[in-house]
Coordinates of C-alpha atoms (C1' of nucleotides) in Angstrom, one line a residue:
Chain A
M45 CA -4.8 44.2 -43.9
T46 CA -2.5 43.7 -41.0
A47 CA 0.7 41.7 -41.3
P48 CA -0.3 38.1 -42.0
S49 CA 2.2 36.4 -39.7
P50 CA 5.4 37.9 -38.3
P51 CA 8.5 35.9 -38.9
V52 CA 9.4 35.6 -35.3
N53 CA 8.6 32.6 -33.2
I54 CA 5.0 32.2 -32.1
S55 CA 6.2 30.8 -28.8
E56 CA 8.3 33.9 -28.0
E57 CA 5.4 36.2 -28.8
I58 CA 3.1 34.3 -26.5
Q59 CA 5.8 34.2 -23.9
A60 CA 6.2 38.0 -24.0
E61 CA 2.5 38.5 -24.0
L62 CA 2.0 36.2 -21.0
L63 CA 4.8 37.9 -19.1
Q64 CA 3.4 41.3 -19.7
R65 CA -0.1 40.2 -18.6
I66 CA 1.3 38.8 -15.4
C67 CA 3.4 41.8 -14.5
F68 CA 0.7 44.2 -15.7
L69 CA -1.7 42.4 -13.3
D70 CA -4.1 41.4 -16.1
Y71 CA -3.5 38.0 -14.5
R72 CA -3.5 38.4 -10.7
P73 CA -1.9 36.0 -8.2
G74 CA -4.2 32.9 -8.0
D75 CA -5.5 33.2 -11.5
Q76 CA -5.2 30.1 -13.6
L77 CA -3.6 29.9 -17.0
K78 CA -5.5 27.3 -19.0
E79 CA -3.5 26.1 -22.0
A80 CA -6.6 25.2 -24.0
Y81 CA -8.2 28.7 -23.5
L82 CA -5.0 30.5 -24.3
A83 CA -4.5 28.4 -27.4
K84 CA -7.9 29.3 -28.7
E85 CA -7.4 33.0 -27.9
F86 CA -4.1 33.1 -29.8
G87 CA -5.5 31.0 -32.6
V88 CA -2.9 28.2 -32.2
S89 CA -2.7 24.8 -30.7
R90 CA -1.6 24.0 -27.1
T91 CA 1.9 23.3 -28.2
P92 CA 3.3 26.8 -28.5
V93 CA 1.4 27.9 -25.4
R94 CA 2.9 25.1 -23.4
D95 CA 6.3 26.1 -24.7
A96 CA 5.8 29.7 -23.7
I97 CA 4.6 28.8 -20.2
S98 CA 7.5 26.4 -19.8
R99 CA 10.0 29.0 -20.6
I100 CA 8.8 31.6 -18.1
S101 CA 8.4 29.1 -15.3
H102 CA 12.0 29.5 -14.1
L103 CA 11.1 33.0 -13.0
G104 CA 8.9 31.6 -10.3
L105 CA 6.0 33.7 -11.3
V106 CA 3.8 30.7 -12.2
E107 CA 3.5 27.2 -10.8
T108 CA 2.4 24.3 -12.9
R109 CA 1.0 21.2 -11.3
N110 CA 0.1 18.1 -13.2
G111 CA -3.6 17.5 -13.5
V112 CA -4.4 20.8 -11.9
G113 CA -3.2 23.7 -14.0
T114 CA -0.8 26.7 -14.0
V115 CA -1.5 29.4 -11.5
V116 CA 0.0 32.8 -11.1
R117 CA 2.0 33.0 -7.9
Q118 CA 2.3 35.9 -5.5
L119 CA 5.9 36.1 -4.5
S120 CA 6.5 35.9 -0.8
L121 CA 8.2 38.7 1.1
T122 CA 11.3 36.6 1.3
E123 CA 11.4 36.2 -2.5
I124 CA 10.6 39.8 -3.1
T125 CA 13.5 40.7 -0.7
H126 CA 15.9 38.5 -2.6
V127 CA 14.8 40.1 -5.9
Y128 CA 15.1 43.6 -4.7
N129 CA 18.4 43.0 -2.9
M130 CA 19.7 41.7 -6.3
R131 CA 18.4 44.7 -8.2
L132 CA 20.0 47.0 -5.8
E133 CA 23.3 45.4 -6.7
L134 CA 22.7 45.2 -10.4
A135 CA 21.7 48.9 -10.8
P136 CA 25.2 50.4 -10.3
M137 CA 26.6 47.9 -12.8
I138 CA 24.7 49.6 -15.6
G139 CA 27.3 52.3 -15.6
M140 CA 30.3 50.0 -15.0
L141 CA 29.9 46.8 -16.9
N142 CA 30.7 47.3 -20.6
P143 CA 28.8 50.7 -20.7
R144 CA 27.3 51.8 -23.9
Q145 CA 27.7 55.3 -25.4
I146 CA 24.7 57.6 -24.8
A147 CA 23.3 58.9 -28.0
P148 CA 21.3 62.1 -28.6
S149 CA 18.3 59.9 -29.5
D150 CA 18.5 58.5 -26.0
R151 CA 18.1 61.9 -24.5
K152 CA 15.1 62.6 -26.7
V153 CA 13.4 59.4 -25.7
C154 CA 14.0 60.3 -22.0
E155 CA 12.5 63.7 -22.5
R156 CA 9.4 62.2 -24.1
L157 CA 9.0 59.8 -21.2
L158 CA 9.4 62.7 -18.8
G159 CA 6.7 64.6 -20.6
Q160 CA 4.4 61.6 -20.5
A161 CA 5.1 61.2 -16.7
A162 CA 4.2 64.8 -16.2
D163 CA 0.9 64.3 -18.1
L164 CA 0.2 61.3 -15.9
N165 CA 0.9 63.3 -12.8
D166 CA -1.8 65.7 -13.9
A167 CA -4.3 63.0 -14.8
F168 CA -3.4 59.8 -13.1
D169 CA -4.5 56.3 -14.1
A170 CA -3.0 53.1 -12.9
R171 CA -2.9 51.5 -16.3
G172 CA -1.1 54.4 -17.8
Y173 CA 1.4 54.3 -15.0
V174 CA 2.2 50.7 -15.5
Q175 CA 2.7 51.1 -19.2
L176 CA 4.9 54.1 -18.8
N177 CA 7.0 52.4 -16.2
H178 CA 7.4 49.5 -18.5
R179 CA 8.6 51.8 -21.3
L180 CA 11.0 53.3 -18.9
H181 CA 12.3 49.9 -18.1
E182 CA 12.7 49.1 -21.8
F183 CA 14.6 52.3 -22.2
I184 CA 17.0 51.7 -19.4
A185 CA 17.6 48.1 -20.5
G186 CA 18.4 49.4 -23.9
L187 CA 21.2 51.4 -22.4
I188 CA 22.9 48.4 -20.9
G189 CA 25.9 47.2 -22.8
N190 CA 26.6 43.9 -21.0
D191 CA 24.4 41.2 -22.5
V192 CA 24.2 39.2 -19.3
L193 CA 23.4 42.2 -17.2
R194 CA 20.6 43.1 -19.6
S195 CA 19.2 39.6 -19.3
F196 CA 19.3 39.7 -15.5
W197 CA 17.9 43.2 -15.4
W198 CA 14.9 41.9 -17.4
Q199 CA 14.5 38.8 -15.3
T200 CA 14.4 40.7 -12.0
Y201 CA 12.1 43.3 -13.5
Y202 CA 9.6 40.7 -14.4
Q203 CA 9.9 39.2 -10.9
A204 CA 9.4 42.6 -9.2
A205 CA 7.0 44.3 -11.5
S206 CA 3.8 42.4 -10.5
T207 CA 4.3 43.3 -6.8
W208 CA 5.4 46.8 -7.6
Y209 CA 2.4 47.5 -9.7
Q210 CA 0.1 46.2 -7.0
L211 CA 1.6 48.9 -4.8
A212 CA 1.1 51.5 -7.6
H213 CA -2.6 50.8 -7.5
L214 CA -2.7 51.5 -3.8
Q215 CA -0.5 54.6 -4.0
G216 CA -2.4 56.3 -6.8
P217 CA -1.1 59.7 -8.1
K218 CA 1.8 59.6 -5.7
A219 CA 3.4 56.9 -7.8
A220 CA 3.3 59.3 -10.8
T221 CA 5.0 62.0 -8.8
A222 CA 7.8 59.6 -7.9
L223 CA 8.1 58.6 -11.5
V224 CA 8.5 62.3 -12.5
S225 CA 11.2 62.7 -9.9
E226 CA 13.0 59.5 -11.1
L227 CA 12.9 60.5 -14.7
T228 CA 14.2 64.0 -13.9
D229 CA 17.2 62.4 -12.2
I230 CA 17.7 60.1 -15.2
R231 CA 17.5 63.1 -17.6
D232 CA 20.1 64.9 -15.5
A233 CA 22.4 61.9 -15.6
L234 CA 22.1 61.6 -19.4
D235 CA 22.7 65.3 -19.8
H236 CA 26.0 64.8 -17.9
N237 CA 26.7 61.9 -20.2
D238 CA 27.2 59.9 -17.0
L239 CA 25.9 56.3 -17.2
C240 CA 27.4 55.6 -13.7
A241 CA 25.1 58.3 -12.3
L242 CA 22.2 56.7 -14.1
G243 CA 23.0 53.4 -12.4
Y244 CA 23.0 55.0 -9.0
V245 CA 19.8 56.9 -9.7
Q246 CA 18.3 53.5 -10.5
R247 CA 19.6 52.1 -7.3
I248 CA 18.3 55.0 -5.3
H249 CA 14.7 54.7 -6.6
I250 CA 14.7 50.9 -6.4
G251 CA 15.6 51.4 -2.8
Y252 CA 12.7 53.8 -2.3
G253 CA 10.3 51.4 -3.9
F254 CA 11.4 48.5 -1.8
E255 CA 10.9 50.5 1.4
Q256 CA 7.3 51.3 0.4
I257 CA 6.7 47.6 -0.6
K258 CA 7.8 46.5 2.9
T259 CA 5.8 49.2 4.6
L260 CA 2.6 49.1 2.7
L261 CA 2.2 45.7 1.2
F262 CA 3.4 43.3 3.9
Chain B
M255 CA 16.4 -3.0 -11.0
T256 CA 17.0 0.7 -10.9
A257 CA 14.4 3.2 -10.0
P258 CA 11.6 2.7 -12.5
S259 CA 10.8 6.4 -13.0
P260 CA 11.6 9.3 -10.7
P261 CA 8.7 11.6 -9.9
V262 CA 10.4 14.7 -11.1
N263 CA 9.6 16.1 -14.6
I264 CA 11.2 14.3 -17.5
S265 CA 11.8 17.6 -19.2
E266 CA 13.8 19.0 -16.3
E267 CA 16.0 15.8 -16.2
I268 CA 16.7 16.0 -19.9
Q269 CA 17.4 19.8 -19.5
A270 CA 19.9 19.1 -16.8
E271 CA 21.5 16.3 -18.7
L272 CA 21.8 18.4 -21.9
L273 CA 23.3 21.3 -20.0
Q274 CA 25.8 19.1 -18.4
R275 CA 26.8 17.5 -21.7
I276 CA 27.3 20.9 -23.2
C277 CA 29.4 22.3 -20.4
F278 CA 31.3 19.0 -20.0
L279 CA 32.1 19.2 -23.7
D280 CA 30.4 15.9 -24.5
Y281 CA 28.8 18.2 -27.1
R282 CA 31.3 20.5 -28.6
P283 CA 30.6 23.8 -30.3
G284 CA 29.2 23.0 -33.8
D285 CA 27.7 19.7 -32.7
Q286 CA 24.1 19.2 -33.6
L287 CA 21.4 18.2 -31.2
K288 CA 18.8 16.2 -33.1
E289 CA 15.5 15.9 -31.3
A290 CA 14.6 12.6 -32.8
Y291 CA 17.9 11.0 -31.8
L292 CA 17.8 12.4 -28.2
A293 CA 14.2 11.2 -27.9
K294 CA 15.2 7.7 -28.8
E295 CA 18.2 7.8 -26.5
F296 CA 16.1 8.9 -23.5
G297 CA 13.3 6.6 -24.4
V298 CA 10.7 9.3 -24.8
S299 CA 9.0 11.2 -27.6
R300 CA 10.3 14.5 -29.1
T301 CA 8.0 16.5 -26.9
P302 CA 10.0 16.5 -23.7
V303 CA 13.2 16.9 -25.6
R304 CA 12.0 19.9 -27.4
D305 CA 10.8 21.4 -24.1
A306 CA 14.2 20.9 -22.6
I307 CA 16.1 22.4 -25.5
S308 CA 13.7 25.3 -25.5
R309 CA 14.3 26.1 -21.8
I310 CA 18.0 26.2 -22.1
S311 CA 18.0 28.3 -25.3
H312 CA 17.9 31.6 -23.3
L313 CA 21.5 30.9 -22.1
G314 CA 22.7 31.4 -25.6
L315 CA 24.6 28.1 -25.6
V316 CA 22.5 26.6 -28.4
E317 CA 20.9 28.0 -31.5
T318 CA 17.9 26.5 -33.1
R319 CA 17.0 27.2 -36.7
N320 CA 13.8 26.0 -38.3
G321 CA 14.4 23.3 -40.8
V322 CA 18.1 23.0 -39.9
G323 CA 18.6 21.9 -36.4
T324 CA 19.9 22.9 -33.0
V325 CA 23.7 23.5 -32.9
V326 CA 25.9 24.1 -29.9
R327 CA 27.4 27.6 -30.0
Q328 CA 30.9 28.7 -29.2
L329 CA 30.5 31.9 -27.2
S330 CA 32.4 34.8 -28.7
L331 CA 35.1 36.6 -26.7
T332 CA 32.7 39.5 -26.3
E333 CA 30.1 37.2 -24.8
I334 CA 32.6 35.4 -22.6
T335 CA 33.8 38.8 -21.4
H336 CA 30.3 39.8 -20.5
V337 CA 29.7 36.6 -18.6
Y338 CA 33.0 36.9 -16.7
N339 CA 32.6 40.5 -15.9
M340 CA 29.2 39.6 -14.4
R341 CA 30.6 36.7 -12.4
L342 CA 33.3 38.9 -11.0
E343 CA 30.5 41.2 -9.7
L344 CA 28.3 38.3 -8.5
A345 CA 31.0 36.5 -6.5
P346 CA 31.3 39.0 -3.6
M347 CA 27.5 39.0 -3.2
I348 CA 27.7 35.4 -2.0
G349 CA 28.8 36.7 1.4
M350 CA 26.7 39.8 1.4
L351 CA 23.2 39.0 0.0
N352 CA 21.1 37.0 2.5
P353 CA 24.1 34.9 3.6
R354 CA 23.4 31.4 4.8
Q355 CA 24.9 30.0 8.0
I356 CA 27.9 27.7 7.4
A357 CA 27.4 24.2 8.9
P358 CA 30.0 21.7 10.0
S359 CA 28.8 19.4 7.2
D360 CA 29.8 22.2 4.7
R361 CA 33.3 22.1 6.0
K362 CA 33.4 18.3 5.7
V363 CA 32.3 18.5 2.1
C364 CA 34.9 21.1 1.4
E365 CA 37.6 18.9 2.9
R366 CA 36.5 16.0 0.8
L367 CA 36.6 18.1 -2.3
L368 CA 40.1 19.3 -1.4
G369 CA 41.2 15.7 -0.9
Q370 CA 39.9 14.8 -4.3
A371 CA 41.6 17.8 -5.9
A372 CA 44.9 16.7 -4.3
D373 CA 44.4 13.2 -5.8
L374 CA 43.7 14.8 -9.2
N375 CA 46.9 16.8 -8.8
D376 CA 48.8 13.6 -8.5
A377 CA 47.1 11.8 -11.3
F378 CA 45.5 14.3 -13.6
D379 CA 42.7 13.5 -16.1
A380 CA 40.6 16.2 -17.8
R381 CA 37.3 14.4 -17.2
G382 CA 37.9 14.1 -13.5
Y383 CA 38.9 17.8 -13.3
V384 CA 35.7 18.8 -15.0
Q385 CA 33.5 16.7 -12.8
L386 CA 35.3 17.9 -9.6
N387 CA 35.0 21.5 -10.6
H388 CA 31.3 20.9 -11.2
R389 CA 30.9 19.5 -7.8
L390 CA 32.7 22.5 -6.4
H391 CA 30.3 24.7 -8.2
E392 CA 27.3 22.8 -6.7
F393 CA 28.8 23.2 -3.3
I394 CA 29.3 26.9 -3.6
A395 CA 25.9 27.4 -5.1
G396 CA 24.5 25.5 -2.1
L397 CA 26.0 28.1 0.3
I398 CA 24.2 31.0 -1.5
G399 CA 21.2 32.2 0.5
N400 CA 19.7 34.6 -2.0
D401 CA 17.5 32.6 -4.4
V402 CA 18.0 35.1 -7.3
L403 CA 21.8 35.1 -6.8
R404 CA 21.9 31.3 -6.8
S405 CA 19.9 31.2 -10.1
F406 CA 22.3 33.8 -11.7
W407 CA 25.3 32.0 -10.3
W408 CA 24.1 28.8 -12.1
Q409 CA 23.3 30.6 -15.3
T410 CA 26.6 32.2 -15.6
Y411 CA 28.3 29.0 -14.6
Y412 CA 26.7 27.2 -17.5
Q413 CA 27.7 30.0 -19.8
A414 CA 31.3 30.0 -18.7
A415 CA 31.9 26.3 -18.1
S416 CA 32.1 25.1 -21.7
T417 CA 34.9 27.7 -22.5
W418 CA 36.6 27.1 -19.2
Y419 CA 36.8 23.4 -19.6
Q420 CA 38.2 23.8 -23.1
L421 CA 41.0 25.7 -21.4
A422 CA 41.4 23.0 -18.8
H423 CA 42.1 20.4 -21.5
L424 CA 44.9 22.7 -22.8
Q425 CA 46.3 23.4 -19.4
G426 CA 46.4 19.9 -18.1
P427 CA 47.7 19.2 -14.6
K428 CA 48.3 22.9 -14.0
A429 CA 44.5 23.3 -13.7
A430 CA 44.4 20.7 -10.9
T431 CA 47.1 22.7 -9.1
A432 CA 45.0 25.8 -9.3
L433 CA 42.0 23.9 -8.1
V434 CA 43.9 22.8 -5.0
S435 CA 44.9 26.3 -4.4
E436 CA 41.3 27.6 -4.7
L437 CA 39.9 24.9 -2.5
T438 CA 42.6 25.6 0.1
D439 CA 41.5 29.2 0.2
I440 CA 37.8 28.2 0.4
R441 CA 38.6 25.9 3.3
D442 CA 40.3 28.7 5.1
A443 CA 37.4 31.0 4.6
L444 CA 35.0 28.4 5.9
D445 CA 37.3 27.7 8.9
H446 CA 37.0 31.4 9.7
N447 CA 33.2 31.1 9.3
D448 CA 33.6 34.0 6.8
L449 CA 31.3 33.8 3.8
C450 CA 32.4 37.2 2.7
A451 CA 35.9 35.9 2.4
L452 CA 34.6 33.0 0.4
G453 CA 32.9 35.4 -2.0
Y454 CA 36.2 37.3 -2.5
V455 CA 38.1 34.0 -2.9
Q456 CA 35.7 33.1 -5.7
R457 CA 36.2 36.5 -7.3
I458 CA 39.9 36.2 -7.2
H459 CA 40.0 32.8 -8.9
I460 CA 37.4 33.8 -11.4
G461 CA 39.7 36.7 -12.3
Y462 CA 42.7 34.4 -12.7
G463 CA 40.6 32.1 -14.9
F464 CA 39.5 34.9 -17.1
E465 CA 43.0 36.1 -17.6
Q466 CA 44.1 32.7 -18.8
I467 CA 41.1 32.4 -21.1
K468 CA 42.0 35.8 -22.7
T469 CA 45.6 34.8 -23.0
L470 CA 45.4 31.2 -24.2
L471 CA 42.1 30.8 -25.9
F472 CA 41.6 33.9 -28.0
Chain C
dA139 C1' -26.2 13.7 9.6
dT140 C1' -21.6 12.2 8.4
dC141 C1' -18.1 10.3 5.9
dA142 C1' -15.7 6.9 3.0
dG143 C1' -15.5 5.8 -1.6
dC144 C1' -16.6 6.2 -6.3
dT145 C1' -17.0 8.6 -10.5
dA146 C1' -16.7 11.9 -13.9
dA147 C1' -15.0 16.2 -15.6
dG148 C1' -11.1 18.9 -16.7
dC149 C1' -6.6 19.8 -16.6
dT150 C1' -1.6 18.9 -17.8
dG151 C1' 1.9 15.4 -19.7
dT152 C1' 3.2 12.6 -23.6
dA153 C1' 3.2 10.5 -28.1
dT154 C1' 2.4 10.8 -32.9
dA155 C1' 1.0 12.5 -37.4
dC156 C1' 1.4 16.2 -40.4
dA157 C1' 3.1 20.9 -42.1
dT158 C1' 6.8 23.6 -43.3
dC159 C1' 11.4 25.0 -43.9
dT160 C1' 16.2 24.4 -45.3
dT161 C1' 19.7 22.4 -47.9
dG162 C1' 22.5 19.2 -50.6
dC163 C1' 22.4 16.8 -54.8
dC164 C1' 21.0 15.6 -59.1
dT165 C1' 19.7 16.9 -63.7
dG166 C1' 19.2 19.2 -67.9
dT167 C1' 20.4 23.1 -70.5
dC168 C1' 23.5 26.4 -72.4
Chain D
dG7 C1' 32.3 22.6 -67.8
dA8 C1' 29.2 25.8 -65.4
dC9 C1' 25.1 26.9 -63.6
dA10 C1' 20.1 27.4 -62.8
dG11 C1' 16.3 24.8 -61.2
dG12 C1' 13.9 21.2 -59.2
dC13 C1' 13.5 17.5 -56.1
dA14 C1' 14.0 14.7 -52.2
dA15 C1' 15.7 14.0 -47.6
dG16 C1' 15.8 15.4 -43.1
dA17 C1' 15.3 18.7 -39.7
dT18 C1' 12.2 21.7 -36.7
dG19 C1' 7.4 23.7 -36.0
dT20 C1' 2.6 22.7 -35.2
dA21 C1' -1.7 20.3 -34.4
dT22 C1' -4.1 16.6 -32.5
dA23 C1' -5.1 12.3 -30.1
dC24 C1' -4.5 9.9 -26.1
dA25 C1' -2.8 8.8 -21.3
dG26 C1' -2.5 10.1 -16.5
dC27 C1' -3.3 12.9 -12.6
dT28 C1' -6.2 15.8 -9.5
dT29 C1' -10.2 17.3 -7.5
dA30 C1' -15.1 18.4 -6.9
dG31 C1' -19.3 16.4 -6.2
dC32 C1' -22.4 12.6 -5.8
dT33 C1' -23.9 8.4 -3.6
dG34 C1' -24.8 5.1 -0.3
dA35 C1' -23.8 2.8 4.0
dT36 C1' -23.4 3.6 8.8

DNA sequence: ATCAGCTAAGCTGTATACATCTTGCCTGTC
DNA sequence: GACAGGCAAGATGTATACAGCTTAGCTGAT
């Protein structure tokens, strides 16, 4: 049988699951999150579900109104701009604020991601792109040594991901090509043992992404 | 009679109140937050109190353990370092990321704060210092045009405030003198209509503060 | 036909009862 | 006297019942 019940908090699990569904576009802007349905789906009462929704509300991705419900928001261009402007500033900090030592295992993970990106480039599917990009984010976040920066990196990722993945659906295979390019740059930075370079690589590709969002999505 | 019940969410009010009590040192590291007591104090059930505590837990200022309780944490030197390193980076962004126009009313508020700081310099009391510094933070945060930056500015403020105010109790009147100096610099920046200068002024004084924390508190 | 007003359904917000976990203390044995 | 074990108190975690809000849709008068 599977694990009967993990020791971690139920609320945190649901929180992570909801966030992932939102930024993976399983829930699209305008969709409603009904506590009762989610409670039944997860096999719990409304209490942990409410807690999870409450804790993600500060990201601005959902809006809860009394008597109506909780709906997934589409961030406005202004909001997206604020998020991306911040991510452009955060990226170089990866290599500067309390940098972590790069381990051989990091390089191996990067190589594997690069291989998966190459596969995706040959046979593109949007879902696979979203999942791979998510794993890349997890990888980068794991390299961040400053706790606060890592937290902010995650927060802005969640805020940007939904919009970014909308664009990926429009772009199709081109998105995978860009991902291969980004991962190649990242691998080179790791090979040079240069976390600062990695930060700038992130900044560069975030900039590219933002340009396309402004051009194609708004 | 006073306002019967504001329309805003009870949970958010309690959240703000708890955060303020933590960073104002009404609750000191090691103190326990008991949901039942807080519920009775605020005249509500445990539900909104739990929600409030849950929403502030991601700042790392409190730690909740099942069956035990929620205790206020003292951030380690490493954590404080991460917070301050981040604030040093965030400060210059105030003038660079989607800057807001400075209004005459802003200058008036600043002048008033400067006057209050001067009063405090003549007759120091720690509580007054903490409250004035808090109002200064609210003022600065209000000048930030980028929504994400404002959110991060608040988060790191809450994380740093508790430790900073511990130091202020040790320093005594010297803290008020430094505050007068900081507010003078801020006024000059506003007089020059230069939000970038204000950002750097913030960075400078955050740096001074961090130095003293490292020297006197750890 | 139109529209004001009512009504009921369905959602979130809150209170409360219960389950579960942790820990300090008491007790009995060695 | 020391220590293992149990037990009870008190805390958080969860489920559930209820209150309050919002809105869609019906109804009836104009």
